[in-house]
mmCIF file of C-alpha atoms in Angstrom:
data_model
loop_
_atom_site.group_PDB
_atom_site.id
_atom_site.type_symbol
_atom_site.label_atom_id
_atom_site.label_comp_id
_atom_site.label_asym_id
_atom_site.label_seq_id
_atom_site.Cartn_x
_atom_site.Cartn_y
_atom_site.Cartn_z
ATOM 1 C CA MET A 18 88.709 -11.592 -18.593
ATOM 2 C CA MET A 19 89.036 -14.911 -20.414
ATOM 3 C CA LYS A 20 86.574 -16.811 -17.912
ATOM 4 C CA LYS A 21 84.160 -13.957 -18.359
ATOM 5 C CA THR A 22 85.059 -14.687 -22.033
ATOM 6 C CA VAL A 23 84.070 -18.372 -21.567
ATOM 7 C CA LEU A 24 80.991 -18.234 -19.543
ATOM 8 C CA PHE A 25 79.536 -15.476 -22.144
ATOM 9 C CA LEU A 26 80.233 -18.068 -24.409
ATOM 10 C CA ALA A 27 78.895 -20.818 -22.565
ATOM 11 C CA ALA A 28 75.392 -18.545 -22.571
ATOM 12 C CA VAL A 29 75.427 -17.913 -25.729
ATOM 13 C CA LEU A 30 75.741 -21.987 -26.978
ATOM 14 C CA THR A 31 72.941 -22.575 -24.271
ATOM 15 C CA PHE A 32 71.005 -20.070 -25.462
ATOM 16 C CA SER A 33 71.124 -20.876 -29.153
ATOM 17 C CA ALA A 34 70.067 -24.716 -27.680
ATOM 18 C CA ALA A 35 67.244 -23.546 -26.659
ATOM 19 C CA ILE A 36 66.477 -20.754 -29.732
ATOM 20 C CA ALA A 37 66.772 -24.662 -31.749
ATOM 21 C CA GLN A 38 64.518 -27.245 -29.608
ATOM 22 C CA ASN A 39 62.211 -24.489 -29.854
ATOM 23 C CA GLY A 40 62.675 -23.620 -33.768
ATOM 24 C CA LYS A 41 61.804 -26.955 -33.883
ATOM 25 C CA ILE A 42 57.924 -26.125 -32.270
ATOM 26 C CA THR A 43 58.173 -23.384 -34.978
ATOM 27 C CA THR A 44 59.012 -26.078 -37.572
ATOM 28 C CA ALA A 45 56.575 -28.261 -36.902
ATOM 29 C CA THR A 46 53.813 -26.298 -36.548
ATOM 30 C CA THR A 47 54.503 -25.005 -40.460
ATOM 31 C CA LEU A 48 54.788 -28.367 -41.266
ATOM 32 C CA LEU A 49 51.188 -28.903 -40.199
ATOM 33 C CA ASP A 50 50.235 -25.873 -41.796
ATOM 34 C CA GLN A 51 51.794 -26.788 -44.763
ATOM 35 C CA GLY A 52 49.555 -30.645 -44.339
ATOM 36 C CA ASP A 53 52.659 -32.405 -43.615
ATOM 37 C CA ALA A 54 52.070 -34.231 -40.212
ATOM 38 C CA VAL A 55 54.466 -37.036 -40.535
ATOM 39 C CA LYS A 56 57.304 -34.214 -40.624
ATOM 40 C CA ALA A 57 55.525 -32.404 -38.207
ATOM 41 C CA LYS A 58 55.714 -34.844 -35.873
ATOM 42 C CA GLU A 59 59.491 -35.568 -36.196
ATOM 43 C CA ALA A 60 60.128 -32.147 -35.274
ATOM 44 C CA ILE A 61 57.571 -32.177 -32.054
ATOM 45 C CA ASP A 62 58.747 -35.797 -30.948
ATOM 46 C CA ALA A 63 62.210 -34.110 -30.837
ATOM 47 C CA ALA A 64 61.292 -31.304 -28.933
ATOM 48 C CA MET A 65 59.442 -33.045 -26.450
ATOM 49 C CA VAL A 66 62.376 -35.222 -25.198
ATOM 50 C CA HIS A 67 64.950 -32.263 -25.688
ATOM 51 C CA GLU A 68 65.644 -30.915 -21.805
ATOM 52 C CA LYS A 69 65.030 -27.102 -23.085
ATOM 53 C CA SER A 70 61.861 -27.797 -24.613
ATOM 54 C CA LYS A 71 59.915 -31.019 -23.034
ATOM 55 C CA ASN A 72 58.892 -28.629 -19.929
ATOM 56 C CA ASN A 73 57.238 -26.324 -22.071
ATOM 57 C CA PRO A 74 53.449 -26.118 -22.646
ATOM 58 C CA LYS A 75 53.349 -25.414 -26.039
ATOM 59 C CA THR A 76 55.463 -28.368 -27.320
ATOM 60 C CA TYR A 77 52.242 -30.416 -26.509
ATOM 61 C CA ILE A 78 49.907 -28.364 -28.053
ATOM 62 C CA VAL A 79 51.567 -28.822 -31.102
ATOM 63 C CA ALA A 80 52.385 -32.286 -30.545
ATOM 64 C CA ALA A 81 47.877 -32.712 -29.517
ATOM 65 C CA LYS A 82 47.514 -30.796 -33.199
ATOM 66 C CA VAL A 83 49.881 -32.902 -34.855
ATOM 67 C CA TYR A 84 48.823 -36.196 -33.666
ATOM 68 C CA THR A 85 45.648 -35.350 -34.246
ATOM 69 C CA LYS A 86 46.211 -35.221 -38.029
ATOM 70 C CA LEU A 87 47.657 -37.953 -37.883
ATOM 71 C CA GLY A 88 44.262 -40.020 -36.445
ATOM 72 C CA GLN A 89 42.525 -38.038 -38.420
ATOM 73 C CA ASP A 90 44.453 -39.082 -41.400
ATOM 74 C CA GLY A 91 44.803 -42.906 -40.667
ATOM 75 C CA LYS A 92 48.294 -42.176 -39.991
ATOM 76 C CA ASP A 93 48.784 -43.835 -36.591
ATOM 77 C CA ASP A 94 45.384 -45.703 -34.840
ATOM 78 C CA LYS A 95 46.192 -44.039 -31.292
ATOM 79 C CA GLY A 96 47.158 -40.875 -32.806
ATOM 80 C CA ILE A 97 43.821 -39.051 -31.234
ATOM 81 C CA ILE A 98 44.176 -40.487 -28.001
ATOM 82 C CA LYS A 99 48.178 -39.907 -28.193
ATOM 83 C CA ALA A 100 46.655 -36.186 -28.806
ATOM 84 C CA TYR A 101 44.285 -36.248 -25.702
ATOM 85 C CA GLU A 102 47.204 -36.979 -23.546
ATOM 86 C CA TYR A 103 49.102 -34.294 -25.012
ATOM 87 C CA TYR A 104 46.460 -31.841 -24.092
ATOM 88 C CA GLN A 105 46.566 -32.801 -20.653
ATOM 89 C CA LYS A 106 49.872 -32.952 -19.792
ATOM 90 C CA ALA A 107 50.321 -29.276 -21.863
ATOM 91 C CA ILE A 108 47.337 -28.139 -19.258
ATOM 92 C CA GLU A 109 49.657 -29.352 -16.607
ATOM 93 C CA LEU A 110 53.003 -27.596 -17.513
ATOM 94 C CA ASP A 111 51.078 -23.997 -18.091
ATOM 95 C CA LYS A 112 49.490 -24.505 -14.811
ATOM 96 C CA LYS A 113 52.823 -24.894 -13.038
ATOM 97 C CA GLY A 114 54.635 -22.027 -14.908
ATOM 98 C CA ASP A 115 57.695 -21.574 -15.757
ATOM 99 C CA ALA A 116 61.508 -22.725 -13.433
ATOM 100 C CA LYS A 117 60.544 -19.074 -11.217
ATOM 101 C CA GLY A 118 56.327 -20.085 -11.069
ATOM 102 C CA LYS A 119 55.839 -16.887 -13.614
ATOM 103 C CA LYS A 120 53.521 -17.252 -16.512
ATOM 104 C CA ILE A 121 51.440 -19.365 -15.142
ATOM 105 C CA GLY A 122 48.616 -19.316 -17.478
ATOM 106 C CA LYS A 123 49.766 -18.255 -20.015
ATOM 107 C CA TYR A 124 48.610 -20.490 -23.050
ATOM 108 C CA LYS A 125 44.765 -21.396 -21.215
ATOM 109 C CA LYS A 126 43.298 -19.569 -23.678
ATOM 110 C CA GLU A 127 44.759 -21.396 -26.785
ATOM 111 C CA ILE A 128 44.423 -24.546 -24.755
ATOM 112 C CA GLY A 129 40.756 -24.283 -24.325
ATOM 113 C CA GLN A 130 40.113 -23.004 -27.494
ATOM 114 C CA ALA A 131 41.941 -25.702 -29.244
ATOM 115 C CA LEU A 132 40.010 -28.490 -27.119
ATOM 116 C CA LEU A 133 36.844 -26.550 -28.805
ATOM 117 C CA PHE A 134 37.200 -28.862 -31.763
ATOM 118 C CA PHE A 135 39.668 -31.454 -30.400
ATOM 119 C CA GLY A 136 35.612 -32.703 -28.621
ATOM 120 C CA ASN A 137 34.761 -33.965 -32.107
ATOM 121 C CA GLN A 138 37.372 -35.472 -33.088
ATOM 122 C CA LEU A 139 37.804 -37.302 -29.453
ATOM 123 C CA THR A 140 33.749 -38.730 -29.786
ATOM 124 C CA ASN A 141 34.432 -39.341 -33.428
ATOM 125 C CA ALA A 142 37.321 -42.007 -32.149
ATOM 126 C CA GLY A 143 35.672 -43.227 -29.004
ATOM 127 C CA VAL A 144 32.519 -44.469 -31.719
ATOM 128 C CA GLU A 145 35.268 -45.351 -34.251
ATOM 129 C CA ALA A 146 37.198 -47.351 -31.305
ATOM 130 C CA PHE A 147 33.418 -49.157 -29.835
ATOM 131 C CA ASN A 148 32.192 -49.938 -33.487
ATOM 132 C CA LYS A 149 35.313 -52.025 -34.039
ATOM 133 C CA GLU A 150 34.654 -53.838 -30.385
ATOM 134 C CA ASP A 151 38.440 -52.153 -28.740
ATOM 135 C CA PHE A 152 35.853 -51.158 -26.060
ATOM 136 C CA ALA A 153 39.354 -50.037 -24.136
ATOM 137 C CA THR A 154 40.070 -47.085 -26.622
ATOM 138 C CA ALA A 155 36.151 -46.025 -26.538
ATOM 139 C CA VAL A 156 36.146 -45.825 -22.270
ATOM 140 C CA THR A 157 39.476 -43.429 -22.796
ATOM 141 C CA ALA A 158 38.095 -41.832 -25.771
ATOM 142 C CA PHE A 159 34.434 -41.073 -24.177
ATOM 143 C CA ASP A 160 36.190 -40.833 -20.274
ATOM 144 C CA GLY A 161 38.771 -37.966 -21.707
ATOM 145 C CA LEU A 162 36.160 -36.005 -23.467
ATOM 146 C CA LEU A 163 34.206 -35.953 -20.307
ATOM 147 C CA ARG A 164 37.229 -35.068 -17.975
ATOM 148 C CA LEU A 165 38.036 -31.970 -20.567
ATOM 149 C CA ASN A 166 34.408 -31.079 -20.805
ATOM 150 C CA GLU A 167 34.904 -30.591 -16.424
ATOM 151 C CA ASN A 168 38.359 -28.962 -16.838
ATOM 152 C CA GLU A 169 38.474 -25.433 -15.981
ATOM 153 C CA TYR A 170 40.501 -24.495 -19.158
ATOM 154 C CA MET A 171 37.436 -25.640 -21.035
ATOM 155 C CA VAL A 172 34.600 -24.446 -19.007
ATOM 156 C CA GLU A 173 35.671 -20.996 -19.017
ATOM 157 C CA ILE A 174 35.333 -21.057 -22.861
ATOM 158 C CA GLN A 175 31.895 -23.233 -22.809
ATOM 159 C CA GLY A 176 31.012 -22.988 -19.750
ATOM 160 C CA GLU A 177 29.960 -25.595 -17.753
ATOM 161 C CA LYS A 178 28.556 -29.102 -19.948
ATOM 162 C CA LEU A 179 27.590 -32.965 -19.227
ATOM 163 C CA ASP A 180 27.533 -34.813 -22.177
ATOM 164 C CA THR A 181 25.144 -36.977 -21.012
ATOM 165 C CA ALA A 182 25.143 -39.559 -24.397
ATOM 166 C CA ILE A 183 29.262 -39.723 -23.659
ATOM 167 C CA VAL A 184 28.224 -40.067 -20.056
ATOM 168 C CA PHE A 185 25.927 -43.564 -20.651
ATOM 169 C CA ASN A 186 28.776 -44.203 -23.771
ATOM 170 C CA THR A 187 31.050 -44.907 -21.432
ATOM 171 C CA ALA A 188 29.406 -46.554 -18.809
ATOM 172 C CA LEU A 189 28.556 -48.861 -22.110
ATOM 173 C CA ALA A 190 31.841 -49.427 -23.519
ATOM 174 C CA ALA A 191 33.532 -50.213 -20.344
ATOM 175 C CA TYR A 192 30.564 -52.867 -19.559
ATOM 176 C CA ASN A 193 31.264 -54.556 -22.916
ATOM 177 C CA GLY A 194 35.514 -54.796 -22.231
ATOM 178 C CA LYS A 195 34.473 -56.008 -18.685
ATOM 179 C CA ASN A 196 35.924 -52.956 -16.927
ATOM 180 C CA TRP A 197 33.814 -52.975 -14.176
ATOM 181 C CA GLU A 198 35.087 -50.060 -12.498
ATOM 182 C CA MET A 199 34.572 -47.689 -15.101
ATOM 183 C CA ALA A 200 31.473 -49.277 -16.160
ATOM 184 C CA GLU A 201 30.262 -48.878 -12.562
ATOM 185 C CA LYS A 202 30.817 -45.071 -11.721
ATOM 186 C CA TYR A 203 29.325 -43.681 -15.347
ATOM 187 C CA PHE A 204 25.965 -46.680 -14.819
ATOM 188 C CA ASP A 205 26.275 -44.755 -11.648
ATOM 189 C CA LYS A 206 26.050 -41.194 -13.100
ATOM 190 C CA ALA A 207 23.997 -42.104 -16.034
ATOM 191 C CA ILE A 208 21.052 -43.354 -13.641
ATOM 192 C CA SER A 209 22.131 -39.968 -11.450
ATOM 193 C CA VAL A 210 21.099 -37.151 -14.433
ATOM 194 C CA LYS A 211 18.030 -39.831 -15.432
ATOM 195 C CA TYR A 212 20.190 -40.802 -19.063
ATOM 196 C CA GLY A 213 19.338 -44.345 -20.353
ATOM 197 C CA GLY A 214 16.564 -45.358 -18.544
ATOM 198 C CA GLY A 215 15.596 -48.310 -17.008
ATOM 199 C CA ASP A 216 18.365 -49.668 -19.410
ATOM 200 C CA ALA A 217 21.168 -48.213 -17.297
ATOM 201 C CA VAL A 218 19.682 -49.869 -14.090
ATOM 202 C CA LEU A 219 19.228 -53.100 -15.439
ATOM 203 C CA LEU A 220 22.541 -52.834 -17.357
ATOM 204 C CA MET A 221 24.105 -52.051 -13.789
ATOM 205 C CA HIS A 222 22.240 -54.790 -12.270
ATOM 206 C CA GLN A 223 23.702 -58.056 -14.643
ATOM 207 C CA MET A 224 27.467 -56.009 -14.112
ATOM 208 C CA TYR A 225 26.489 -56.965 -10.784
ATOM 209 C CA ALA A 226 25.688 -60.202 -11.420
ATOM 210 C CA GLU A 227 28.021 -61.126 -13.909
ATOM 211 C CA LYS A 228 31.427 -60.088 -11.178
ATOM 212 C CA GLY A 229 29.511 -62.028 -8.738
ATOM 213 C CA ASP A 230 28.454 -58.634 -6.310
ATOM 214 C CA SER A 231 25.009 -59.285 -5.072
ATOM 215 C CA ALA A 232 25.304 -57.663 -1.768
ATOM 216 C CA LYS A 233 24.821 -54.102 -4.175
ATOM 217 C CA MET A 234 21.555 -55.726 -6.386
ATOM 218 C CA GLY A 235 18.998 -54.511 -3.737
ATOM 219 C CA ASP A 236 19.927 -51.014 -4.000
ATOM 220 C CA ASN A 237 20.836 -50.929 -7.250
ATOM 221 C CA LEU A 238 17.233 -52.290 -8.243
ATOM 222 C CA ILE A 239 15.295 -50.168 -5.234
ATOM 223 C CA ARG A 240 16.871 -47.244 -6.913
ATOM 224 C CA GLY A 241 16.053 -47.816 -10.442
ATOM 225 C CA PHE A 242 12.383 -48.779 -9.095
ATOM 226 C CA GLU A 243 11.922 -45.483 -7.681
ATOM 227 C CA THR A 244 13.761 -43.394 -10.141
ATOM 228 C CA TYR A 245 11.645 -45.187 -13.413
ATOM 229 C CA PRO A 246 8.654 -46.882 -11.025
ATOM 230 C CA GLU A 247 6.893 -47.399 -14.432
ATOM 231 C CA ASP A 248 9.420 -49.572 -15.912
ATOM 232 C CA ASN A 249 8.334 -52.817 -15.085
ATOM 233 C CA ARG A 250 11.194 -54.736 -16.644
ATOM 234 C CA ILE A 251 12.805 -53.360 -12.972
ATOM 235 C CA LEU A 252 9.704 -54.386 -10.894
ATOM 236 C CA THR A 253 9.547 -57.612 -12.129
ATOM 237 C CA GLN A 254 13.613 -57.326 -11.862
ATOM 238 C CA LEU A 255 13.390 -56.231 -7.821
ATOM 239 C CA ILE A 256 11.104 -58.997 -7.555
ATOM 240 C CA ASN A 257 12.932 -61.533 -8.371
ATOM 241 C CA TYR A 258 15.940 -60.739 -6.504
ATOM 242 C CA TYR A 259 13.962 -60.584 -3.365
ATOM 243 C CA LEU A 260 12.659 -64.243 -4.361
ATOM 244 C CA GLU A 261 15.609 -65.477 -5.023
ATOM 245 C CA THR A 262 17.563 -63.957 -1.732
ATOM 246 C CA LYS A 263 14.331 -65.644 0.193
ATOM 247 C CA GLN A 264 13.146 -62.054 0.770
ATOM 248 C CA ASN A 265 9.614 -62.825 0.925
ATOM 249 C CA ASP A 266 7.679 -60.187 2.533
ATOM 250 C CA LYS A 267 10.003 -57.732 1.179
ATOM 251 C CA ALA A 268 9.045 -59.392 -2.887
ATOM 252 C CA LEU A 269 5.116 -60.064 -2.308
ATOM 253 C CA ASP A 270 5.203 -55.826 -1.383
ATOM 254 C CA TYR A 271 6.436 -54.892 -4.485
ATOM 255 C CA LEU A 272 4.765 -57.870 -6.247
ATOM 256 C CA ASN A 273 1.358 -55.762 -4.624
ATOM 257 C CA LYS A 274 2.705 -52.838 -6.298
ATOM 258 C CA ALA A 275 3.551 -54.647 -9.639
ATOM 259 C CA ILE A 276 -0.001 -55.384 -9.960
ATOM 260 C CA GLU A 277 -1.096 -51.933 -8.952
ATOM 261 C CA SER A 278 0.703 -50.727 -11.160
ATOM 262 C CA ASP A 279 -0.413 -53.386 -13.997
ATOM 263 C CA LYS A 280 -3.240 -55.418 -13.731
ATOM 264 C CA ASN A 281 -3.229 -57.392 -16.993
ATOM 265 C CA ASN A 282 0.208 -58.539 -17.019
ATOM 266 C CA PRO A 283 0.121 -62.138 -16.078
ATOM 267 C CA SER A 284 3.144 -62.704 -14.690
ATOM 268 C CA PHE A 285 2.868 -60.699 -11.796
ATOM 269 C CA TYR A 286 0.421 -62.869 -10.665
ATOM 270 C CA TYR A 287 2.132 -66.597 -11.158
ATOM 271 C CA ALA A 288 5.121 -64.757 -9.012
ATOM 272 C CA ARG A 289 2.676 -63.936 -6.266
ATOM 273 C CA ALA A 290 1.357 -67.318 -6.879
ATOM 274 C CA VAL A 291 4.857 -68.860 -6.313
ATOM 275 C CA LEU A 292 5.611 -66.794 -3.543
ATOM 276 C CA ASN A 293 2.096 -67.509 -1.610
ATOM 277 C CA ASP A 294 2.794 -71.510 -3.046
ATOM 278 C CA ASN A 295 6.288 -71.452 -1.611
ATOM 279 C CA SER A 296 4.567 -70.247 1.574
ATOM 280 C CA LYS A 297 1.588 -72.802 1.505
ATOM 281 C CA ASN A 298 -1.320 -70.467 1.091
ATOM 282 C CA PHE A 299 -3.251 -72.602 -0.602
ATOM 283 C CA ASP A 300 -6.336 -70.851 -1.878
ATOM 284 C CA ALA A 301 -3.873 -67.554 -2.234
ATOM 285 C CA ALA A 302 -1.888 -69.296 -4.689
ATOM 286 C CA LEU A 303 -4.460 -71.378 -6.492
ATOM 287 C CA ALA A 304 -6.617 -67.260 -6.756
ATOM 288 C CA ASP A 305 -3.183 -65.795 -8.569
ATOM 289 C CA TYR A 306 -2.549 -69.143 -10.489
ATOM 290 C CA ASN A 307 -5.727 -68.735 -12.329
ATOM 291 C CA LYS A 308 -5.847 -65.030 -12.576
ATOM 292 C CA CYS A 309 -3.081 -65.338 -14.776
ATOM 293 C CA LEU A 310 -4.289 -68.405 -16.835
ATOM 294 C CA GLU A 311 -7.406 -65.833 -16.919
ATOM 295 C CA ILE A 312 -5.493 -63.341 -18.826
ATOM 296 C CA ASP A 313 -2.972 -66.064 -20.700
ATOM 297 C CA SER A 314 -4.798 -69.031 -21.197
ATOM 298 C CA GLU A 315 -1.102 -70.414 -22.128
ATOM 299 C CA TYR A 316 1.325 -69.923 -19.527
ATOM 300 C CA PHE A 317 2.855 -73.207 -19.119
ATOM 301 C CA ASN A 318 4.360 -71.961 -15.694
ATOM 302 C CA ALA A 319 1.002 -70.995 -14.252
ATOM 303 C CA LEU A 320 -0.881 -75.309 -15.490
ATOM 304 C CA TYR A 321 2.015 -77.128 -14.491
ATOM 305 C CA ASN A 322 2.288 -75.586 -10.740
ATOM 306 C CA LEU A 323 -0.999 -75.727 -10.736
ATOM 307 C CA GLY A 324 -0.843 -79.488 -11.596
ATOM 308 C CA VAL A 325 2.080 -80.151 -9.191
ATOM 309 C CA MET A 326 0.573 -78.265 -6.438
ATOM 310 C CA TYR A 327 -2.950 -80.237 -6.453
ATOM 311 C CA PHE A 328 -0.895 -83.522 -7.263
ATOM 312 C CA ASN A 329 0.967 -82.520 -3.663
ATOM 313 C CA LYS A 330 -1.837 -81.947 -1.740
ATOM 314 C CA GLY A 331 -3.035 -84.990 -2.937
ATOM 315 C CA VAL A 332 -0.597 -87.160 -1.835
ATOM 316 C CA GLU A 333 -1.003 -84.760 1.827
ATOM 317 C CA GLN A 334 -4.383 -86.602 2.087
ATOM 318 C CA MET A 335 -3.109 -89.657 0.710
ATOM 319 C CA ASN A 336 -0.362 -89.538 3.879
ATOM 320 C CA VAL A 337 -4.129 -88.001 6.011
ATOM 321 C CA ALA A 338 -5.755 -91.437 4.481
ATOM 322 C CA ASN A 339 -2.856 -93.701 5.540
ATOM 323 C CA ALA A 340 -2.801 -92.841 9.047
ATOM 324 C CA GLU A 341 -6.634 -93.637 9.591
ATOM 325 C CA THR A 342 -7.064 -97.335 11.297
ATOM 326 C CA ASP A 343 -10.950 -97.127 10.438
ATOM 327 C CA PHE A 344 -11.510 -98.209 6.944
ATOM 328 C CA LYS A 345 -14.744 -96.285 6.634
ATOM 329 C CA LYS A 346 -12.830 -93.309 7.214
ATOM 330 C CA PHE A 347 -9.610 -94.303 5.685
ATOM 331 C CA GLU A 348 -11.760 -95.122 2.543
ATOM 332 C CA ALA A 349 -13.698 -91.318 3.003
ATOM 333 C CA LYS A 350 -10.600 -89.919 3.493
ATOM 334 C CA LYS A 351 -8.411 -91.884 0.067
ATOM 335 C CA ALA A 352 -11.535 -90.912 -2.200
ATOM 336 C CA ILE A 353 -11.259 -86.933 -1.511
ATOM 337 C CA ALA A 354 -6.956 -87.991 -1.825
ATOM 338 C CA GLU A 355 -7.761 -89.349 -4.937
ATOM 339 C CA ALA A 356 -10.207 -86.967 -6.522
ATOM 340 C CA THR A 357 -7.437 -83.687 -5.636
ATOM 341 C CA PHE A 358 -4.724 -86.008 -7.377
ATOM 342 C CA LYS A 359 -7.001 -86.367 -10.559
ATOM 343 C CA GLU A 360 -7.344 -82.303 -10.025
ATOM 344 C CA SER A 361 -3.930 -82.284 -11.847
ATOM 345 C CA LEU A 362 -4.368 -84.646 -14.835
ATOM 346 C CA PRO A 363 -6.188 -81.282 -16.989
ATOM 347 C CA PHE A 364 -3.476 -79.198 -15.756
ATOM 348 C CA PHE A 365 -0.425 -80.976 -16.653
ATOM 349 C CA GLU A 366 -2.504 -82.050 -19.739
ATOM 350 C CA ARG A 367 -2.731 -78.754 -21.282
ATOM 351 C CA ALA A 368 0.610 -78.262 -20.375
ATOM 352 C CA THR A 369 1.737 -80.989 -22.044
ATOM 353 C CA SER A 370 0.030 -79.423 -25.669
ATOM 354 C CA ILE A 371 1.921 -76.332 -25.718
ATOM 355 C CA LYS A 372 5.448 -78.100 -24.760
ATOM 356 C CA PRO A 373 4.793 -81.624 -25.574
ATOM 357 C CA ASP A 374 8.512 -82.490 -24.691
ATOM 358 C CA GLU A 375 8.399 -81.211 -21.435
ATOM 359 C CA ALA A 376 9.859 -84.415 -19.511
ATOM 360 C CA ALA A 377 8.886 -83.311 -16.301
ATOM 361 C CA VAL A 378 5.324 -82.579 -17.269
ATOM 362 C CA LEU A 379 5.567 -86.515 -18.618
ATOM 363 C CA GLU A 380 5.937 -87.720 -15.673
ATOM 364 C CA SER A 381 3.837 -86.612 -13.810
ATOM 365 C CA LEU A 382 0.940 -86.955 -16.386
ATOM 366 C CA LYS A 383 3.078 -91.276 -16.373
ATOM 367 C CA THR A 384 2.091 -91.460 -12.917
ATOM 368 C CA LEU A 385 -0.894 -90.237 -13.153
ATOM 369 C CA TYR A 386 -2.290 -92.303 -15.859
ATOM 370 C CA TYR A 387 -1.141 -95.357 -14.159
ATOM 371 C CA ARG A 388 -2.912 -94.314 -10.753
ATOM 372 C CA PHE A 389 -6.133 -94.271 -12.946
ATOM 373 C CA GLU A 390 -5.420 -97.420 -15.057
ATOM 374 C CA MET A 391 -5.935 -95.268 -18.093
ATOM 375 C CA MET A 392 -3.092 -97.753 -19.730
ATOM 376 C CA ASP A 393 -3.647 -96.409 -23.483
ATOM 377 C CA LYS A 394 -2.084 -92.560 -22.470
ATOM 378 C CA TYR A 395 0.131 -94.353 -19.717
ATOM 379 C CA LYS A 396 1.675 -96.276 -22.837
ATOM 380 C CA GLU A 397 1.624 -93.428 -25.333
ATOM 381 C CA VAL A 398 3.163 -90.957 -22.678
ATOM 382 C CA ASN A 399 5.591 -93.764 -21.807
ATOM 383 C CA GLU A 400 7.192 -94.006 -25.750
ATOM 384 C CA LYS A 401 7.132 -90.502 -25.740
ATOM 385 C CA LEU A 402 9.391 -90.212 -22.795
ATOM 386 C CA LYS A 403 11.612 -93.388 -23.980
ATOM 387 C CA ALA A 404 12.064 -91.125 -27.148
ATOM 388 C CA LEU A 405 13.152 -88.422 -25.245
#
């Protein structure tokens, strides 16, 4: 009889302890309803560590609400983020049910409805963190919102929902915080759902450049061009990528497409001219440089490159003349070389009128003025170079 009494008393004590801890949940809820989130925190914190209540989904539902209020009131900077974690914990426990595997999903509707209101708080927390340049917290908040929207507890209440603006904002926060894994994940998603326009593609490109991942650059830019064929920024970047990686045939293909789509863009003609110039296709390069200047007469790089092209051609022709053993033939070939050198002069002069302190142009002019015995101009250029 004594043994049974002891066992009964033990059971009463255990039951009383469970009641006491579940009472903490009720106390926290009451205090929160009364507007005292600080005291509510004390009660719910105790419930979250007690053996009898730490596995109760209701504990974390209340904890999430308490910490949301603390975050709103400015009494816990990470309150909203902690609340998000507590809602996650509540969902995890509710899916498991009790120790016997029963009561699974008991709080599903309650959690789902709470999350509907909590979503705005998580969004605001992300925006606030982003504005404070706390990008890690911003990523956690925005990513958390997207995850909650995908969760069956939310889907059952509001249906399937993808906030495309939050997708892009998550990527942007991750990019600014140099969290490359998250940035890639969400820029990729933004491009897939066509949100963020060409900016998403170009930011992804800059991310690959910054992390030195050149292997993914081409595929990203091709995908971007196919998604946004009218965005010349992507096309220009793609052409530059092919030029930099010496894939001249591909660069030329895209340059031709670029010119077809925008016949008045001097940059495209300039880029194609450079490509032909590098391939020693003099006439094609000359035509494109001139077309570039026809559209924009002060396009410095086109002027400078034309000067260099004629100068280099003059050097080649001078080498041909110097190889000639017949004096008359030498003189004739030298005259052609000199005439070619002279053709470079006006381009360098126009270039220096746009950028007066560009040393490379001044050096070229110095050489030419000396060659043609234009000593006044030679001295003037020489003084400019000394001043630099």
